[in-house]
Short mmCIF file of C-alpha atoms in Angstrom, two decimals:
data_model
loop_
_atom_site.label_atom_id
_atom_site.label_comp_id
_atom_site.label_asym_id
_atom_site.label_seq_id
_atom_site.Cartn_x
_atom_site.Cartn_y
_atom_site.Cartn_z
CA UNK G 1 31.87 -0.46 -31.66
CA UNK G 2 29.00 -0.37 -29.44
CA UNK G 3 25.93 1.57 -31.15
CA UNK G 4 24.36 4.91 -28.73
CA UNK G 5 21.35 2.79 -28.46
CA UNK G 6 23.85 0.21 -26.48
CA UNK G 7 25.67 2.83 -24.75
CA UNK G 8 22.16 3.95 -23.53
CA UNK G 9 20.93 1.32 -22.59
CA UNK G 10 23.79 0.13 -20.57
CA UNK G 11 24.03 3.66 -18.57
CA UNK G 12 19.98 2.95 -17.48
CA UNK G 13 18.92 3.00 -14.03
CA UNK G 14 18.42 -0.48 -13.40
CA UNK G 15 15.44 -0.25 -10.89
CA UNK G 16 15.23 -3.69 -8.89
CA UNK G 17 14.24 -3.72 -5.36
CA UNK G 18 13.78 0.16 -5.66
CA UNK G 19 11.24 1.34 -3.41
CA UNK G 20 8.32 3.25 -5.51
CA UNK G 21 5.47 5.12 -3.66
CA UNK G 22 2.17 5.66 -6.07
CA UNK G 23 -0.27 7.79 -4.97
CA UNK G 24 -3.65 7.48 -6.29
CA UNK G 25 -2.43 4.06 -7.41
CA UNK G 26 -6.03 2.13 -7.79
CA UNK G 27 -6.96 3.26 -11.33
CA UNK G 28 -5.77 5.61 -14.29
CA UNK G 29 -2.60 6.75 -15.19
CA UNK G 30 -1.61 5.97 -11.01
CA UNK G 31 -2.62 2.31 -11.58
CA UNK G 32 -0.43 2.26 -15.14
CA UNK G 33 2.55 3.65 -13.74
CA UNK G 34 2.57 1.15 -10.65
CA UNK G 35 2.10 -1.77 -12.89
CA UNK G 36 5.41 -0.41 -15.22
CA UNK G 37 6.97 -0.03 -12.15
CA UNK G 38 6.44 -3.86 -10.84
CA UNK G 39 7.58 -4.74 -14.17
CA UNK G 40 10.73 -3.25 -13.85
CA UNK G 41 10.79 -5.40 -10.73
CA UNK G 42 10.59 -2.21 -8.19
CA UNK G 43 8.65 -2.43 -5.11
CA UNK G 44 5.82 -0.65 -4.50
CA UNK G 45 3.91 1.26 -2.15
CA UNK G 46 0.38 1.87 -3.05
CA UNK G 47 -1.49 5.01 -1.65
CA UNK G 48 -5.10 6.02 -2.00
CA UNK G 49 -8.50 6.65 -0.68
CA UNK G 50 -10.12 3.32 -1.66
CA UNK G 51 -8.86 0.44 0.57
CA UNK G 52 -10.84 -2.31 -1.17
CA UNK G 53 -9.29 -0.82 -4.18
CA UNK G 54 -5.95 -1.06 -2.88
CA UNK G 55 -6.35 -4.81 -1.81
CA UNK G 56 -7.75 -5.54 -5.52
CA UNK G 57 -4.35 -3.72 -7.13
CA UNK G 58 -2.46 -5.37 -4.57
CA UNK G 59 -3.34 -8.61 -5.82
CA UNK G 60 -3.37 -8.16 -9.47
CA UNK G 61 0.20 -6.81 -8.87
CA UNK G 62 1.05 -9.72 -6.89
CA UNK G 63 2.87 -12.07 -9.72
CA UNK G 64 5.18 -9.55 -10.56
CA UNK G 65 7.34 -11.05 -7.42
CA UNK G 66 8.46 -7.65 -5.61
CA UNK G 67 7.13 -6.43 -1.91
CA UNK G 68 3.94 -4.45 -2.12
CA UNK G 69 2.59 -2.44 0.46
CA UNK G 70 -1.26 -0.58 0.06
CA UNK G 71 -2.15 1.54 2.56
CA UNK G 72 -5.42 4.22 2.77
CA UNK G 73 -4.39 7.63 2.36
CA UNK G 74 -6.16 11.11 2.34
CA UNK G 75 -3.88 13.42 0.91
CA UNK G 76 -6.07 16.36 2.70
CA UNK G 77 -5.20 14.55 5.83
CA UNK G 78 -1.66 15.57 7.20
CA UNK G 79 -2.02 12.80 10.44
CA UNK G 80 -2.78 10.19 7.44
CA UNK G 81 0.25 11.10 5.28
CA UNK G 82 2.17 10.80 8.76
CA UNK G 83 0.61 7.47 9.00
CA UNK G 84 1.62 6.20 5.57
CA UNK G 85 5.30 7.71 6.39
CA UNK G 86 5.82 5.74 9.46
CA UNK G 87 4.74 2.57 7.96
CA UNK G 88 6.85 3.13 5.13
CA UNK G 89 9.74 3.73 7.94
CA UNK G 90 9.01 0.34 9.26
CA UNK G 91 8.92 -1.85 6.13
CA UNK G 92 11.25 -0.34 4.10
CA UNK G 93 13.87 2.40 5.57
CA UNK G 94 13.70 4.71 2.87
CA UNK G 95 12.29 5.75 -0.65
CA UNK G 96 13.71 5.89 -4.10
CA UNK G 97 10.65 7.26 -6.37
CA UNK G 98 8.03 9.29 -5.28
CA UNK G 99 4.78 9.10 -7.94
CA UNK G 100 2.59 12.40 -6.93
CA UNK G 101 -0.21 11.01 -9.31
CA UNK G 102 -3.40 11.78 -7.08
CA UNK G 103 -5.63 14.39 -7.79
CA UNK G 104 -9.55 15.27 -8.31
CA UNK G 105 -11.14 17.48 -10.90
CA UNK G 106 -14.49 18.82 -10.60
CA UNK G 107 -17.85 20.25 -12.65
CA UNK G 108 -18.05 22.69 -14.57
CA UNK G 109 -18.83 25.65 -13.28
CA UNK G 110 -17.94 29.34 -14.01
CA UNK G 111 -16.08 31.31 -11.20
CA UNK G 112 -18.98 33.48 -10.39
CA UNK G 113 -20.88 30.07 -9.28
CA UNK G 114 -17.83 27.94 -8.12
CA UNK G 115 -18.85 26.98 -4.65
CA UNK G 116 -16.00 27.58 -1.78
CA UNK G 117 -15.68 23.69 -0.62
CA UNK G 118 -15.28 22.59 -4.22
CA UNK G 119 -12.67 24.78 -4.58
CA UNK G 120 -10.97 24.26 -1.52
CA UNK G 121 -11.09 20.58 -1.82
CA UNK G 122 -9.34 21.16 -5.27
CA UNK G 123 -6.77 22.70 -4.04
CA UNK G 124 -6.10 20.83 -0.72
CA UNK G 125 -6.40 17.39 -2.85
CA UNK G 126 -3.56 18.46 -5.79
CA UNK G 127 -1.99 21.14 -4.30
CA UNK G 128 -1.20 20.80 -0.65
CA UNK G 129 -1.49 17.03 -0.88
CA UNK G 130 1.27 16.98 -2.83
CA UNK G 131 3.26 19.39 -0.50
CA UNK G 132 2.70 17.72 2.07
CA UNK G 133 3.39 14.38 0.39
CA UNK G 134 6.80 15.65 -0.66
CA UNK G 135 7.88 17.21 2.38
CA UNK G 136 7.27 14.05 4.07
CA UNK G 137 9.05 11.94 1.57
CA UNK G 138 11.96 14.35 1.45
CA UNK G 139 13.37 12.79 4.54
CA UNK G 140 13.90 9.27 3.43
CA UNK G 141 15.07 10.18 -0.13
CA UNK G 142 18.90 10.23 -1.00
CA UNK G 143 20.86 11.01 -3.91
CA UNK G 144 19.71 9.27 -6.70
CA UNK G 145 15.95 9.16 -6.26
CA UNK G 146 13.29 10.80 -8.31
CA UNK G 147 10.57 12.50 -8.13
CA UNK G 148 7.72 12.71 -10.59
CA UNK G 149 4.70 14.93 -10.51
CA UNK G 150 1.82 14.37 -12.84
CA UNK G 151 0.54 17.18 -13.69
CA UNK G 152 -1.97 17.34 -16.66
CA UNK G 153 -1.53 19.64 -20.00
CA UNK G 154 -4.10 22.57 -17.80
CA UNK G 155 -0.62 23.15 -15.67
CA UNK G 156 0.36 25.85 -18.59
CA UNK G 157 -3.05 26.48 -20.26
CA UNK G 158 -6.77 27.28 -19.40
CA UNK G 159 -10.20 25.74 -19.75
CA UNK G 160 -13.48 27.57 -19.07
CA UNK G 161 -15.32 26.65 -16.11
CA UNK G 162 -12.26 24.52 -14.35
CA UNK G 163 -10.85 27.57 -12.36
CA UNK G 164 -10.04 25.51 -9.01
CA UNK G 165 -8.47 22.65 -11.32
CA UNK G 166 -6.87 24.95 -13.32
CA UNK G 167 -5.28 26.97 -10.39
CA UNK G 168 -4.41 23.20 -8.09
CA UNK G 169 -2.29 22.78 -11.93
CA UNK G 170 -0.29 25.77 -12.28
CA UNK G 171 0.05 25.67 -8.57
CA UNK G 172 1.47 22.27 -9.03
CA UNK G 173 3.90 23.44 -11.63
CA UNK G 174 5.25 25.87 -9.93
CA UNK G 175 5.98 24.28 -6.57
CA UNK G 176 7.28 21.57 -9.01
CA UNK G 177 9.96 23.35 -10.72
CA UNK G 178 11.10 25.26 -7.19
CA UNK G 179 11.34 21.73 -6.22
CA UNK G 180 13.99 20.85 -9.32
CA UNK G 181 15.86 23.91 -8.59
CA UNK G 182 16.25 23.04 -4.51
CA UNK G 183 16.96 19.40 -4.86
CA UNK G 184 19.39 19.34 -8.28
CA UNK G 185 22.49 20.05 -5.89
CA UNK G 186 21.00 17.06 -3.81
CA UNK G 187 20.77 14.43 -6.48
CA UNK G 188 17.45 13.99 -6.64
CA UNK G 189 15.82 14.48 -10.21
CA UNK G 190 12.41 16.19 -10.41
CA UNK G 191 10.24 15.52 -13.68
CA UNK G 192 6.96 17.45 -14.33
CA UNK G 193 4.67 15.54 -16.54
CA UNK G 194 1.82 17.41 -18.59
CA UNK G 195 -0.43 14.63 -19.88
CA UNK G 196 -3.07 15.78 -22.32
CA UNK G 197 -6.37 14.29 -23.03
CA UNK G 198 -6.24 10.33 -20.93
CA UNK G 199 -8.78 7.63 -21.19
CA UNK G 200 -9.36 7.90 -17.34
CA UNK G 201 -12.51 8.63 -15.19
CA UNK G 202 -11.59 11.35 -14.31
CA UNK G 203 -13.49 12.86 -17.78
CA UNK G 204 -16.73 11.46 -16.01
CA UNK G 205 -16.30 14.65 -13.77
CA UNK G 206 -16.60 17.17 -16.33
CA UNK G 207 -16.85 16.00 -19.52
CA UNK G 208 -18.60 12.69 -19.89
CA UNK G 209 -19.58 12.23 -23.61
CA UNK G 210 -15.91 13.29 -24.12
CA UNK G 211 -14.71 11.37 -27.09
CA UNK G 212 -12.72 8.81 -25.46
CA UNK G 213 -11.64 7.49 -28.96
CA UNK G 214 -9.27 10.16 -29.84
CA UNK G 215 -7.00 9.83 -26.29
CA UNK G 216 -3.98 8.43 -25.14
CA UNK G 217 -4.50 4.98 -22.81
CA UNK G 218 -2.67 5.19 -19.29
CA UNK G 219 -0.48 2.80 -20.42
CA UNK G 220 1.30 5.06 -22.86
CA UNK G 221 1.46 7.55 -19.86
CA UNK G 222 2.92 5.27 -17.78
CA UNK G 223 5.60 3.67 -20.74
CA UNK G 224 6.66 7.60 -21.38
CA UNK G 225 7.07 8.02 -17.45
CA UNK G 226 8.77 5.02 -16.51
CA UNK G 227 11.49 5.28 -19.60
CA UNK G 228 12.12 9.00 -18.21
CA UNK G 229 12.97 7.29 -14.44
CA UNK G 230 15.34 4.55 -16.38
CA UNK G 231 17.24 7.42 -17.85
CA UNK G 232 20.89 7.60 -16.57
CA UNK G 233 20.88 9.55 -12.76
CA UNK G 234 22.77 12.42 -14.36
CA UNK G 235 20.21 12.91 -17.21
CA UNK G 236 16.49 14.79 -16.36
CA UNK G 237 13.54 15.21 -18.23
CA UNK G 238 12.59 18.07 -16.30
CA UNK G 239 9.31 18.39 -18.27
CA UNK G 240 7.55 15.59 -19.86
CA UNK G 241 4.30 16.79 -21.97
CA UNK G 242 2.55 13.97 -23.81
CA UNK G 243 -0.36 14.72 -26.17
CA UNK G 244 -2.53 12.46 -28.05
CA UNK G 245 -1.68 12.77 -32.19
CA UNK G 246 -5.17 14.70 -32.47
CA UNK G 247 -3.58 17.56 -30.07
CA UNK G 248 -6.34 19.46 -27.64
CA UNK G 249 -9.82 17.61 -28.00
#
């Protein structure tokens, strides 16, 4: 008799020559989750601000044998996410995982002192960028695809002095699970995930001595995510919330 563990992993989505788009694929957990993906021999499109960046992932992605495409992308930008779209259109005809990864944090400062353009471009970075990412996306998706937002643990609690980030968060969540609710009758799988404390450079924004030490790397990130997408397509892990053994730092 076969064993669950067999009956599992024969029911897996088997994800070769799927087309995965990455945004803010050039470092951190973005950069981990496109290299699980490549390993799972999906092809890749790779989105982000840096296009030296992109050209270096590119090519360090490059032995894995699938079709990579890196394009510049400002997720503020809706006439660049249009761009990306309509290359995407060109080379590959449709999408089967969307990675909203990108996002910004910023100083700390308390919300009497929080300057207006920090905030906005906060919010317009992991907020509407990801709106705006998904609407587009929604039109070459089908039944079957996924999407996965990454989040960060702040999308259900609260940190002094990170009121935009905060807010961009639980934003997120919420357009998130609106998202799962509208597209479930479609197919399409939604997953939240709610990393805690990374090893990423993003801490260099707010919290530099921050005792790298104690956190999870991206690769366990990216191993958690990735095993969620190779789930069967009629099985969702509508939330995924990873913390590192130590809990909260």
């Amino acid at each position: 008799m076969k064993s669950q563990l067999d009956t599992l992993r024969h029911g897996r989505k088997n994800l070769t020559n799927q087309v995965a788009l990455v945004t803010g694929a050039t470092r951190g957990i973005g950069l981990a989750i496109a290299s699980a993906l490549a390993a799972e021999g999906c092809n890749l499109i790779l989105a982000g601000r840096d296009e030296k960046a992109l050209r270096r992932v590119s090519r360090e992605l490059a032995p894995a044998k699938i079709k990579i495409h890196a394009q510049p992308c400002d997720l503020r930008d809706p006439q660049s996410i249009d761009d990306l779209f309509r290359s995407i259109r060109q080379k590959f005809h449709r999408l089967d995982i969307l990675i909203n990864n990108a996002g910004i944090a910023h100083a700390n400062f308390t919300i009497d002192k929080l300057p207006l353009p920090l905030w906005k471009d906060v919010i317009d970075t992991n907020l509407t960028g990801m709106f705006l990412m998904t609407q587009a996306a929604l039109a070459l998706m089908k039944r079957g695809g996924t999407i996965v937002n990454n989040l960060s643990i702040v999308a259900n609690r609260v940190f002094a002095g990170s009121a935009a980030y905060a807010a961009s968060k639980h934003g997120a969540l919420g357009f998130t699970n609106t998202l799962r609710e509208e597209l479930a009758p479609k197919g399409i799988r939604v997953i939240a995930v709610l990393p805690g404390a990374t090893d990423t450079a993003i801490w260099n924004t707010f919290w530099p001595q921050a005792p790298r030490q104690k956190m999870m790397s991206p690769a366990t990130v990216a191993a958690a995510v990735v095993n969620a997408i190779l789930l069967p397509p009629n099985t969702t892990v509508e939330t995924l919330q990873i913390l590192p053994t130590v809990g909260v730092l």
